[in-house]
Tab-separated table of C-alpha atoms and ligand atoms in Angstrom:
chain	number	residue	atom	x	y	z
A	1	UNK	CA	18.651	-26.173	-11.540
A	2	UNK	CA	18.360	-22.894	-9.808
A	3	UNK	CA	17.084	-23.388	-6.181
A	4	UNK	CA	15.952	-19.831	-6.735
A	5	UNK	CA	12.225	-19.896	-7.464
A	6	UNK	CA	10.334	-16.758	-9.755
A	7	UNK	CA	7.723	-16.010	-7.830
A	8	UNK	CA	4.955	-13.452	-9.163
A	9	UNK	CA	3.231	-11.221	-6.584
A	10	UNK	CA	0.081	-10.497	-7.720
A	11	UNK	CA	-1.821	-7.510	-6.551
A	12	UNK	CA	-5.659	-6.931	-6.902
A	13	UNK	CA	-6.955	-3.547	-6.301
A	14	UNK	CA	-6.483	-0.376	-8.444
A	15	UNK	CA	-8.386	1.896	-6.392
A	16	UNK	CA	-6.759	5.063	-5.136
A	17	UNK	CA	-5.221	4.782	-1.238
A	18	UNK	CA	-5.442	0.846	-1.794
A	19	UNK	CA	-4.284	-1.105	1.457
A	20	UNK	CA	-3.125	-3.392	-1.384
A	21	UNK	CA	-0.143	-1.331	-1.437
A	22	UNK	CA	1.129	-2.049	2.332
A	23	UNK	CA	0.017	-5.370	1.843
A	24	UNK	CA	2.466	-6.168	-0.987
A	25	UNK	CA	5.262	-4.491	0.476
A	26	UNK	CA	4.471	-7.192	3.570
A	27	UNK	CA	4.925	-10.232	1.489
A	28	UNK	CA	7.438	-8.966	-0.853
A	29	UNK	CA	9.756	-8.147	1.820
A	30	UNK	CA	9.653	-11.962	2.938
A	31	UNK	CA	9.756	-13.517	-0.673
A	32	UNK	CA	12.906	-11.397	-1.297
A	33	UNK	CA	15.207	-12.723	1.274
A	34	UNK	CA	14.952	-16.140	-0.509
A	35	UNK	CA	13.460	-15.985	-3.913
A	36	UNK	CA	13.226	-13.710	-7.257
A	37	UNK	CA	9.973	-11.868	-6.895
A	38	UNK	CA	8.241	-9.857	-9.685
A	39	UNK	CA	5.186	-7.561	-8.921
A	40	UNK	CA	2.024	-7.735	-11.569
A	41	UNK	CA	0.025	-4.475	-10.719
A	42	UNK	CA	-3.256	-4.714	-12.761
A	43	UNK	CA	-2.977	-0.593	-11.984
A	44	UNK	CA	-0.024	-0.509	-14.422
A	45	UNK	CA	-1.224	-2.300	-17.306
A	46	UNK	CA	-3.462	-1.237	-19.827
A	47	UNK	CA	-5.985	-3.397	-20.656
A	48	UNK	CA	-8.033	-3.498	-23.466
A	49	UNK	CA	-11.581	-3.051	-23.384
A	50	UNK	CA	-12.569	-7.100	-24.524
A	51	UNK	CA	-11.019	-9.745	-22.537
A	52	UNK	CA	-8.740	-12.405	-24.226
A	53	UNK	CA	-7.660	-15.669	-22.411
A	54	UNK	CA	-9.717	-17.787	-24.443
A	55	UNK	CA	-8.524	-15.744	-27.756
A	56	UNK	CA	-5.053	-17.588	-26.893
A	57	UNK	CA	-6.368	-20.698	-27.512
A	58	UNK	CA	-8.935	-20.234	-30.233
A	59	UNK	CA	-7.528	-17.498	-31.929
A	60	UNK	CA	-4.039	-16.834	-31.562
A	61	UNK	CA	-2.953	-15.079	-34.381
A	62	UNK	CA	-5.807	-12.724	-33.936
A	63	UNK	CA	-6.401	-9.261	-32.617
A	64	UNK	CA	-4.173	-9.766	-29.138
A	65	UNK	CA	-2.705	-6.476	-28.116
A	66	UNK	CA	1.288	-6.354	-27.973
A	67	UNK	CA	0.722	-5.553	-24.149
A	68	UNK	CA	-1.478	-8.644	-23.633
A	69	UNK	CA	0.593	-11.082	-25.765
A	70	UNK	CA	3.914	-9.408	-23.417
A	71	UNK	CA	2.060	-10.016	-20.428
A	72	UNK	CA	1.485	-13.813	-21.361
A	73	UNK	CA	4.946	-14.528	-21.539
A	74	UNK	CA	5.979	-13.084	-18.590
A	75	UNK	CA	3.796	-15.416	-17.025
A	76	UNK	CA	5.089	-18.293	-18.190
A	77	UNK	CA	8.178	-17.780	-17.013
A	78	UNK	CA	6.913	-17.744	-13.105
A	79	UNK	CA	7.419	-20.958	-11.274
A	80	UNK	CA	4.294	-19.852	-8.480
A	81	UNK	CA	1.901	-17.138	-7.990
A	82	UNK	CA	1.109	-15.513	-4.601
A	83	UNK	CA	-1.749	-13.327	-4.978
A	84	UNK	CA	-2.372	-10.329	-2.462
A	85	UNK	CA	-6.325	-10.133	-2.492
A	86	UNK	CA	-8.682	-7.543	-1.127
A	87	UNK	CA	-12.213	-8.718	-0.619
A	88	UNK	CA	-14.460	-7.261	-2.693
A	89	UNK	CA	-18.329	-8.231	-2.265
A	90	UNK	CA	-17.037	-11.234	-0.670
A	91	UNK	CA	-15.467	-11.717	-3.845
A	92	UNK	CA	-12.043	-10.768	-6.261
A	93	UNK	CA	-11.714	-7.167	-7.101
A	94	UNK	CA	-12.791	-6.843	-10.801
A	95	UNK	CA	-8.946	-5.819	-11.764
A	96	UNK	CA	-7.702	-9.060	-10.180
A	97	UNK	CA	-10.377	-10.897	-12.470
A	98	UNK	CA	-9.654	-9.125	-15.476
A	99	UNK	CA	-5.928	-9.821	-15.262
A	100	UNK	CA	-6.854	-13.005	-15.272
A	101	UNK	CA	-9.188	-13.177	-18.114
A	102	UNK	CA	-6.172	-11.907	-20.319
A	103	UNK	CA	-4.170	-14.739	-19.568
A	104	UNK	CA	-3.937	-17.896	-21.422
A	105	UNK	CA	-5.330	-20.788	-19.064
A	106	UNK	CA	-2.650	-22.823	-20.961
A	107	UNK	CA	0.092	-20.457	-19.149
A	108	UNK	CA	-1.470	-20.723	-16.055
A	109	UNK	CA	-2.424	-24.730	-15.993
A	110	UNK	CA	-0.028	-26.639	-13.203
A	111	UNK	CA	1.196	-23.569	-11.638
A	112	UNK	CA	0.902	-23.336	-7.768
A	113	UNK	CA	-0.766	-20.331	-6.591
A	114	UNK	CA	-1.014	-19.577	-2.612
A	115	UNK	CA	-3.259	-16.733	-1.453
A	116	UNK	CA	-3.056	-13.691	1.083
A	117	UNK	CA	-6.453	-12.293	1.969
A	118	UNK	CA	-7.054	-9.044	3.789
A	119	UNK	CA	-9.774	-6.693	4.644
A	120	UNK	CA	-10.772	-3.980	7.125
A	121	UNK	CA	-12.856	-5.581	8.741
A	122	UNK	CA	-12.905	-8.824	11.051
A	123	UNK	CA	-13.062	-11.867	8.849
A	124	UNK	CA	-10.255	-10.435	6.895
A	125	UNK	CA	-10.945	-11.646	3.201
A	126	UNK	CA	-11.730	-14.950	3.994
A	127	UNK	CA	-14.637	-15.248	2.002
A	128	UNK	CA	-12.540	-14.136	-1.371
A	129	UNK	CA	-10.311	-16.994	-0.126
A	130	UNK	CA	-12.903	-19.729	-0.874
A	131	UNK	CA	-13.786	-17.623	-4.252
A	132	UNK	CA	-10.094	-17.644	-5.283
A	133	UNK	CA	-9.801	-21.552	-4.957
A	134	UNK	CA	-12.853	-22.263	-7.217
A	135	UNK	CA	-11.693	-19.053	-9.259
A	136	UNK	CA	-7.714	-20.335	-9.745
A	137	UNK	CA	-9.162	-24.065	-10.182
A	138	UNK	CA	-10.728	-22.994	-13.444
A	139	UNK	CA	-7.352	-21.243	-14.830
A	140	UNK	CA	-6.102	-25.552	-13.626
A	141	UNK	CA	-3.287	-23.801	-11.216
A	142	UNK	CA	-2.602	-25.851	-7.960
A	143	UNK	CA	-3.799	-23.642	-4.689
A	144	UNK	CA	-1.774	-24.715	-1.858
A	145	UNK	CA	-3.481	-26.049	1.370
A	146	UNK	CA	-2.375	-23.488	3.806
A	147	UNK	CA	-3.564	-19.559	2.850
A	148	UNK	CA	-4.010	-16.584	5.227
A	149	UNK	CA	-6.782	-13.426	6.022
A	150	UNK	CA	-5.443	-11.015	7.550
A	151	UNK	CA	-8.675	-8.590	9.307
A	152	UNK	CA	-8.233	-5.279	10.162
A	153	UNK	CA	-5.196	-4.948	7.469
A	154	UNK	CA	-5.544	-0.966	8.154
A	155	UNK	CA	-4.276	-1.554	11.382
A	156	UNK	CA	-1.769	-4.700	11.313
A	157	UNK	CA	0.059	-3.916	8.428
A	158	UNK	CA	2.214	-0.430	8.457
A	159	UNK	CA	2.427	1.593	4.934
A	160	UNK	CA	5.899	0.720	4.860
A	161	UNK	CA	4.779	-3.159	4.911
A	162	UNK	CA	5.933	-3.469	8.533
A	163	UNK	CA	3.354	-5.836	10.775
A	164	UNK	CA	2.499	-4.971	14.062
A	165	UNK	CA	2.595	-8.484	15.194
A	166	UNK	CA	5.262	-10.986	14.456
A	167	UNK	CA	2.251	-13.849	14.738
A	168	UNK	CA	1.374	-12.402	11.086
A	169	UNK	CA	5.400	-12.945	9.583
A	170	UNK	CA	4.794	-16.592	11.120
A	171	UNK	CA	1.667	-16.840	9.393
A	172	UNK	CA	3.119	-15.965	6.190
A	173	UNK	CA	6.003	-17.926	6.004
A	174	UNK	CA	4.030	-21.155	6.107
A	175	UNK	CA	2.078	-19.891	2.905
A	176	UNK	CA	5.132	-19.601	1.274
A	177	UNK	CA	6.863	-22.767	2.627
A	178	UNK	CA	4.049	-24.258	0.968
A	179	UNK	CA	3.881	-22.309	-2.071
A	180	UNK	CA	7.717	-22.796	-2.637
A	181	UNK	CA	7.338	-26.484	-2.098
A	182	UNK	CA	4.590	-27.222	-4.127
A	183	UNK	CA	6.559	-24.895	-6.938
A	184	UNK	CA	9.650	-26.847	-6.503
A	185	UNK	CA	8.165	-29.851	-6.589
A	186	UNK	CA	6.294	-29.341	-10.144
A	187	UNK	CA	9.198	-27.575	-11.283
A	188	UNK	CA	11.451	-31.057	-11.262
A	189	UNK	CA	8.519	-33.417	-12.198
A	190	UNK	CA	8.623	-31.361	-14.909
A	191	UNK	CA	12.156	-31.584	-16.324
A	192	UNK	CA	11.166	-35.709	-16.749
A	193	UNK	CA	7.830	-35.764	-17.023
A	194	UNK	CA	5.547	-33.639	-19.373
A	195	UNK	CA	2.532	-32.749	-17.873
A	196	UNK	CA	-0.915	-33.298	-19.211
A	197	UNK	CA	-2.351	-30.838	-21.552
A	198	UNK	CA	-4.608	-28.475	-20.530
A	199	UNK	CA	-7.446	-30.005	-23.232
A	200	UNK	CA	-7.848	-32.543	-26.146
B	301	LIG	C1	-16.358	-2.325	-3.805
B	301	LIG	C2	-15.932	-2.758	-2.422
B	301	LIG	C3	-16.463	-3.904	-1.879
B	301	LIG	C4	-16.042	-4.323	-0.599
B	301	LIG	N1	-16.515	-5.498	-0.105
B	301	LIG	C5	-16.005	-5.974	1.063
B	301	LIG	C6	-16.347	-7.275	1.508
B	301	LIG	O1	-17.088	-8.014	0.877
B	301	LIG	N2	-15.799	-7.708	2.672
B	301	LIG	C7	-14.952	-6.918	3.418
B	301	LIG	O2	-14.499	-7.374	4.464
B	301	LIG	N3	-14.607	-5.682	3.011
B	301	LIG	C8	-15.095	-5.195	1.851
B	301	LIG	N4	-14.746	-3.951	1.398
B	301	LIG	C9	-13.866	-3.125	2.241
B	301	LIG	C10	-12.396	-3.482	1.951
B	301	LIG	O3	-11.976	-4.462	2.880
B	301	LIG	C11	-11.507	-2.246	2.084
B	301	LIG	O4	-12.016	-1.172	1.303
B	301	LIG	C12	-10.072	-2.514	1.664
B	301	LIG	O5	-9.303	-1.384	1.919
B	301	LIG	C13	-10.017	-2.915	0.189
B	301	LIG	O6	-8.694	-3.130	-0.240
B	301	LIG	P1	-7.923	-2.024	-1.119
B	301	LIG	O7	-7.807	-0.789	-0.219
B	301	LIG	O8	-6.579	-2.601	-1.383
B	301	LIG	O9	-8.744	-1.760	-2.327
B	301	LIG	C14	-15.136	-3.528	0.145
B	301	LIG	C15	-14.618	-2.369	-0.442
B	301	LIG	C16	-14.992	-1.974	-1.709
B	301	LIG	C17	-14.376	-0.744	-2.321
């Protein structure tokens, strides 16, 4: 087995001049040094207007764009998910949802996820945090314990994903220690064991 993970970096905001952007480039710089990482930019897919995650389950041979059905497979083939989330009415962006309502909770059930909150002001996305754990807990992925907010993002992170404060690459490696061990753990329960479906 590879002891490289594939890691999807998920990003949440589509709005023009999105700190989302710097944010990304802050993570994906870390993932990189150890790990295959593949951005999914909800700003470069086209969705359709009717969401359809449960479609995949009810209805599969039915009216599922080519994008959508693309999309789904990719997904499968990710071992974790980090997601780079803005806070949005103390809650996920709308694009970050919608992603998420394309995909089949059958492609997303066991997967790890770890999160990376951020916002411009002080409590830094934690409140989209507590959201995402309920939110990726009904899609039956695994959050991992540690996560991280990161206030003032404007100001910490640099456009070119640079920090300002080494404290925040610390911070981030310990999400992803934990999202790479829950992910390689699964990963080789998996090759003996089958895990449960996602229903009856
Ligand atoms: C619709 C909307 C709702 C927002 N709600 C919050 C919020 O609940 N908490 C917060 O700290 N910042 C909030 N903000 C400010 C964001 O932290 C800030 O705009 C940030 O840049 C958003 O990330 P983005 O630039 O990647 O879209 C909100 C911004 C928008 C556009």
């Amino acid at each position: 087995m590879s002891s490289k993970l594939k890691i999807a970096l998920v990003m949440s905001s589509t709005r023009e001049g999105r700190l989302n952007d710097q944010v990304t480039k802050f993570v994906h710089h870390s993932i990189a040094k150890n790990h295959n990482v593949e951005i999914i930019d909800p700003a470069t897919i086209e969705f359709p207007k009717t969401q359809h995650s449960m479609d995949f389950l009810f209805n599969p041979t039915g009216n599922i764009p080519e994008n959508i059905r693309a999309l789904n497979e990719k997904m499968k083939g990710f071992d974790a998910f980090l997601i780079v989330c803005a806070e949005y009415n103390y809650s996920l962006p709308p694009p970050l949802a919608n992603l998420f309502d394309n995909i089949s909770p059958a492609t997303l059930v066991w997967k790890p996820c770890g999160f990376v909150n951020y916002s411009i002001g002080q409590f830094g996305g934690c409140r989209v945090g507590v959201q995402l754990r309920a939110f990726t807990g009904a899609l039956g992925m695994i959050s991992v314990p540690k996560q991280m907010s990161i206030p003032f993002a404007h100001e910490k992170i640099a456009q070119d994903g640079t920090p300002v404060d080494e404290k925040l690459t610390k911070e981030l490696n310990l999400v992803l220690e934990h999202v790479y061990w829950a992910a390689n753990a699964l990963k080789m329960h998996k090759t003996t064991v089958t895990p449960p479906p996602w229903a009856i």
